[in-house]
Short mmCIF file of N, CA and C and ligand atoms in Angstrom, two decimals:
data_model
loop_
_atom_site.label_atom_id
_atom_site.label_comp_id
_atom_site.label_asym_id
_atom_site.label_seq_id
_atom_site.Cartn_x
_atom_site.Cartn_y
_atom_site.Cartn_z
N MET M 1 -20.47 -0.25 44.14
CA MET M 1 -21.31 -0.55 42.95
C MET M 1 -20.89 0.32 41.77
N GLY M 2 -20.65 1.59 42.04
CA GLY M 2 -20.27 2.53 40.98
C GLY M 2 -18.97 2.13 40.32
N ILE M 3 -17.99 1.69 41.10
CA ILE M 3 -16.68 1.30 40.56
C ILE M 3 -16.81 0.02 39.72
N ARG M 4 -17.61 -0.92 40.18
CA ARG M 4 -17.81 -2.17 39.43
C ARG M 4 -18.40 -1.89 38.05
N LEU M 5 -19.42 -1.03 38.04
CA LEU M 5 -20.07 -0.67 36.78
C LEU M 5 -19.06 -0.01 35.84
N LEU M 6 -18.23 0.85 36.41
CA LEU M 6 -17.21 1.54 35.63
C LEU M 6 -16.21 0.53 35.04
N LEU M 7 -15.82 -0.47 35.84
CA LEU M 7 -14.89 -1.50 35.38
C LEU M 7 -15.50 -2.32 34.24
N ILE M 8 -16.78 -2.63 34.37
CA ILE M 8 -17.46 -3.41 33.31
C ILE M 8 -17.50 -2.59 32.02
N ILE M 9 -17.81 -1.30 32.16
CA ILE M 9 -17.85 -0.43 30.96
C ILE M 9 -16.46 -0.34 30.33
N LEU M 10 -15.43 -0.19 31.17
CA LEU M 10 -14.05 -0.13 30.68
C LEU M 10 -13.66 -1.42 29.96
N ALA M 11 -14.04 -2.56 30.54
CA ALA M 11 -13.72 -3.86 29.96
C ALA M 11 -14.39 -4.02 28.60
N LEU M 12 -15.67 -3.62 28.52
CA LEU M 12 -16.40 -3.71 27.25
C LEU M 12 -15.79 -2.76 26.21
N TRP M 13 -15.39 -1.58 26.66
CA TRP M 13 -14.80 -0.59 25.76
C TRP M 13 -13.46 -1.10 25.21
N ALA M 14 -12.65 -1.71 26.10
CA ALA M 14 -11.37 -2.29 25.68
C ALA M 14 -11.59 -3.41 24.67
N LEU M 15 -12.57 -4.24 24.95
CA LEU M 15 -12.91 -5.35 24.04
C LEU M 15 -13.32 -4.80 22.67
N TYR M 16 -14.11 -3.73 22.69
CA TYR M 16 -14.60 -3.10 21.46
C TYR M 16 -13.40 -2.59 20.63
N ILE M 17 -12.43 -1.96 21.32
CA ILE M 17 -11.24 -1.42 20.63
C ILE M 17 -10.40 -2.56 20.05
N ILE M 18 -10.22 -3.64 20.83
CA ILE M 18 -9.43 -4.80 20.36
C ILE M 18 -10.06 -5.40 19.11
N VAL M 19 -11.39 -5.56 19.15
CA VAL M 19 -12.11 -6.15 18.00
C VAL M 19 -11.97 -5.23 16.79
N ARG M 20 -12.12 -3.92 17.00
CA ARG M 20 -12.00 -2.97 15.89
C ARG M 20 -10.61 -3.00 15.28
N ARG M 21 -9.58 -3.05 16.15
CA ARG M 21 -8.19 -3.11 15.66
C ARG M 21 -7.95 -4.38 14.86
N TYR M 22 -8.48 -5.49 15.38
CA TYR M 22 -8.31 -6.77 14.71
C TYR M 22 -8.94 -6.74 13.31
N LEU M 23 -10.15 -6.16 13.24
CA LEU M 23 -10.86 -6.10 11.96
C LEU M 23 -10.12 -5.18 10.98
N SER M 24 -9.67 -4.03 11.44
CA SER M 24 -8.97 -3.09 10.55
C SER M 24 -7.63 -3.66 10.10
N ARG M 25 -6.96 -4.42 10.99
CA ARG M 25 -5.69 -5.05 10.62
C ARG M 25 -5.87 -6.06 9.50
N SER M 26 -6.92 -6.87 9.61
CA SER M 26 -7.16 -7.90 8.59
C SER M 26 -7.48 -7.24 7.25
N ILE M 27 -8.15 -6.08 7.28
CA ILE M 27 -8.45 -5.35 6.04
C ILE M 27 -7.16 -4.77 5.47
N ASP M 28 -6.31 -4.18 6.35
CA ASP M 28 -5.04 -3.61 5.90
C ASP M 28 -4.14 -4.65 5.25
N SER M 29 -3.99 -5.82 5.91
CA SER M 29 -3.11 -6.85 5.36
C SER M 29 -3.63 -7.33 4.01
N GLY M 30 -4.93 -7.37 3.85
CA GLY M 30 -5.51 -7.75 2.56
C GLY M 30 -5.14 -6.76 1.48
N ASN M 31 -5.19 -5.47 1.81
CA ASN M 31 -4.82 -4.44 0.84
C ASN M 31 -3.34 -4.51 0.50
N ARG M 32 -2.50 -4.77 1.53
CA ARG M 32 -1.06 -4.84 1.29
C ARG M 32 -0.71 -5.98 0.34
N GLN M 33 -1.38 -7.11 0.53
CA GLN M 33 -1.13 -8.25 -0.34
C GLN M 33 -1.48 -7.91 -1.79
N GLU M 34 -2.59 -7.18 -1.97
CA GLU M 34 -2.99 -6.77 -3.32
C GLU M 34 -1.93 -5.85 -3.92
N ASN M 35 -1.41 -4.90 -3.10
CA ASN M 35 -0.39 -3.98 -3.59
C ASN M 35 0.88 -4.72 -3.99
N ASN M 36 1.27 -5.72 -3.20
CA ASN M 36 2.49 -6.47 -3.50
C ASN M 36 2.38 -7.20 -4.83
N THR M 37 1.20 -7.75 -5.09
CA THR M 37 1.04 -8.52 -6.32
C THR M 37 1.01 -7.61 -7.55
N THR M 38 0.52 -6.37 -7.38
CA THR M 38 0.42 -5.46 -8.53
C THR M 38 1.71 -4.67 -8.73
N ASP M 39 2.59 -4.61 -7.69
CA ASP M 39 3.80 -3.79 -7.79
C ASP M 39 4.92 -4.59 -8.46
N ASN M 40 4.83 -4.79 -9.75
CA ASN M 40 5.84 -5.54 -10.49
C ASN M 40 7.06 -4.66 -10.74
N MET M 41 8.21 -5.32 -10.93
CA MET M 41 9.42 -4.60 -11.31
C MET M 41 9.42 -4.48 -12.84
N VAL M 42 9.69 -3.28 -13.30
CA VAL M 42 9.74 -3.04 -14.75
C VAL M 42 11.10 -2.44 -15.10
N GLN M 43 11.43 -2.48 -16.38
CA GLN M 43 12.76 -2.04 -16.82
C GLN M 43 12.64 -0.77 -17.66
N CYS M 44 13.48 0.21 -17.35
CA CYS M 44 13.52 1.45 -18.13
C CYS M 44 14.01 1.13 -19.54
N LYS M 45 13.32 1.66 -20.53
CA LYS M 45 13.66 1.37 -21.93
C LYS M 45 15.01 1.97 -22.32
N VAL M 46 15.42 3.06 -21.66
CA VAL M 46 16.64 3.79 -22.04
C VAL M 46 17.86 3.25 -21.30
N CYS M 47 17.83 3.19 -19.96
CA CYS M 47 19.03 2.83 -19.19
C CYS M 47 18.94 1.41 -18.61
N ASN M 48 17.83 0.70 -18.87
CA ASN M 48 17.63 -0.69 -18.43
C ASN M 48 17.65 -0.86 -16.90
N THR M 49 17.37 0.21 -16.16
CA THR M 49 17.27 0.14 -14.71
C THR M 49 15.92 -0.46 -14.32
N TYR M 50 15.95 -1.37 -13.33
CA TYR M 50 14.71 -1.94 -12.82
C TYR M 50 14.14 -1.04 -11.73
N LEU M 51 12.83 -0.82 -11.79
CA LEU M 51 12.15 -0.01 -10.77
C LEU M 51 10.71 -0.49 -10.63
N PRO M 52 10.07 -0.23 -9.47
CA PRO M 52 8.68 -0.67 -9.30
C PRO M 52 7.76 -0.01 -10.31
N GLU M 53 6.79 -0.76 -10.77
CA GLU M 53 5.87 -0.26 -11.79
C GLU M 53 5.15 1.01 -11.31
N SER M 54 4.90 1.08 -9.98
CA SER M 54 4.19 2.25 -9.43
C SER M 54 5.02 3.52 -9.54
N GLU M 55 6.36 3.39 -9.61
CA GLU M 55 7.24 4.56 -9.71
C GLU M 55 7.64 4.84 -11.16
N ALA M 56 7.38 3.91 -12.05
CA ALA M 56 7.81 4.06 -13.43
C ALA M 56 6.86 4.97 -14.21
N LEU M 57 7.40 5.62 -15.23
CA LEU M 57 6.57 6.38 -16.16
C LEU M 57 6.28 5.48 -17.35
N ILE M 58 5.02 5.41 -17.73
CA ILE M 58 4.62 4.49 -18.80
C ILE M 58 4.11 5.30 -19.98
N LYS M 59 4.64 4.97 -21.15
CA LYS M 59 4.12 5.61 -22.37
C LYS M 59 4.09 4.57 -23.48
N GLU M 60 2.91 4.37 -24.05
CA GLU M 60 2.70 3.44 -25.16
C GLU M 60 3.29 2.06 -24.87
N GLY M 61 3.08 1.58 -23.64
CA GLY M 61 3.52 0.24 -23.25
C GLY M 61 4.97 0.13 -22.87
N ASP M 62 5.76 1.21 -22.98
CA ASP M 62 7.16 1.21 -22.58
C ASP M 62 7.30 1.88 -21.21
N PHE M 63 8.29 1.42 -20.43
CA PHE M 63 8.51 1.95 -19.09
C PHE M 63 9.77 2.81 -19.07
N PHE M 64 9.71 3.87 -18.27
CA PHE M 64 10.85 4.78 -18.13
C PHE M 64 11.05 5.13 -16.67
N CYS M 65 12.35 5.29 -16.25
CA CYS M 65 12.66 5.56 -14.85
C CYS M 65 12.46 7.03 -14.52
N SER M 66 12.53 7.90 -15.51
CA SER M 66 12.41 9.34 -15.25
C SER M 66 11.83 10.02 -16.47
N GLU M 67 11.44 11.28 -16.27
CA GLU M 67 10.87 12.05 -17.37
C GLU M 67 11.90 12.28 -18.48
N ALA M 68 13.16 12.45 -18.09
CA ALA M 68 14.23 12.67 -19.06
C ALA M 68 14.36 11.46 -20.00
N HIS M 69 14.29 10.24 -19.41
CA HIS M 69 14.42 9.04 -20.23
C HIS M 69 13.14 8.78 -21.05
N LEU M 70 12.01 9.25 -20.51
CA LEU M 70 10.76 9.14 -21.29
C LEU M 70 10.88 9.96 -22.58
N ILE M 71 11.45 11.15 -22.45
CA ILE M 71 11.66 12.03 -23.62
C ILE M 71 12.72 11.40 -24.55
N ALA M 72 13.84 10.90 -23.95
CA ALA M 72 14.92 10.28 -24.72
C ALA M 72 14.39 9.06 -25.48
N GLY M 73 13.54 8.25 -24.82
CA GLY M 73 12.97 7.07 -25.46
C GLY M 73 12.08 7.41 -26.63
N ASN M 74 11.37 8.53 -26.52
CA ASN M 74 10.50 8.97 -27.61
C ASN M 74 11.29 9.50 -28.79
N ASP M 75 12.44 10.13 -28.51
CA ASP M 75 13.27 10.68 -29.57
C ASP M 75 13.87 9.56 -30.42
N GLU M 76 14.17 8.42 -29.79
CA GLU M 76 14.77 7.28 -30.51
C GLU M 76 13.88 6.80 -31.64
N SER M 77 12.58 6.68 -31.35
CA SER M 77 11.67 6.08 -32.31
C SER M 77 11.15 7.11 -33.33
ZN1 ZN L 1 16.22 5.26 -17.32
#
């Protein structure tokens, strides 16, 4: 009797973990899709290199690949 009860508890616990994983996975994939749509490729104003918007430096609507180019871009104008 004791072993059967233990097996039932284990089965319910496993089911609980599977359901939790499934739910967290669906939430994660939703977040990833949002990140993909917002992560546009942008072009550095100075060297014209394409880089993800999340990695780019933005100043006054212009994109820069690095701090050095951000300063160089400001000196131009
Ligand atoms: Zn650059």
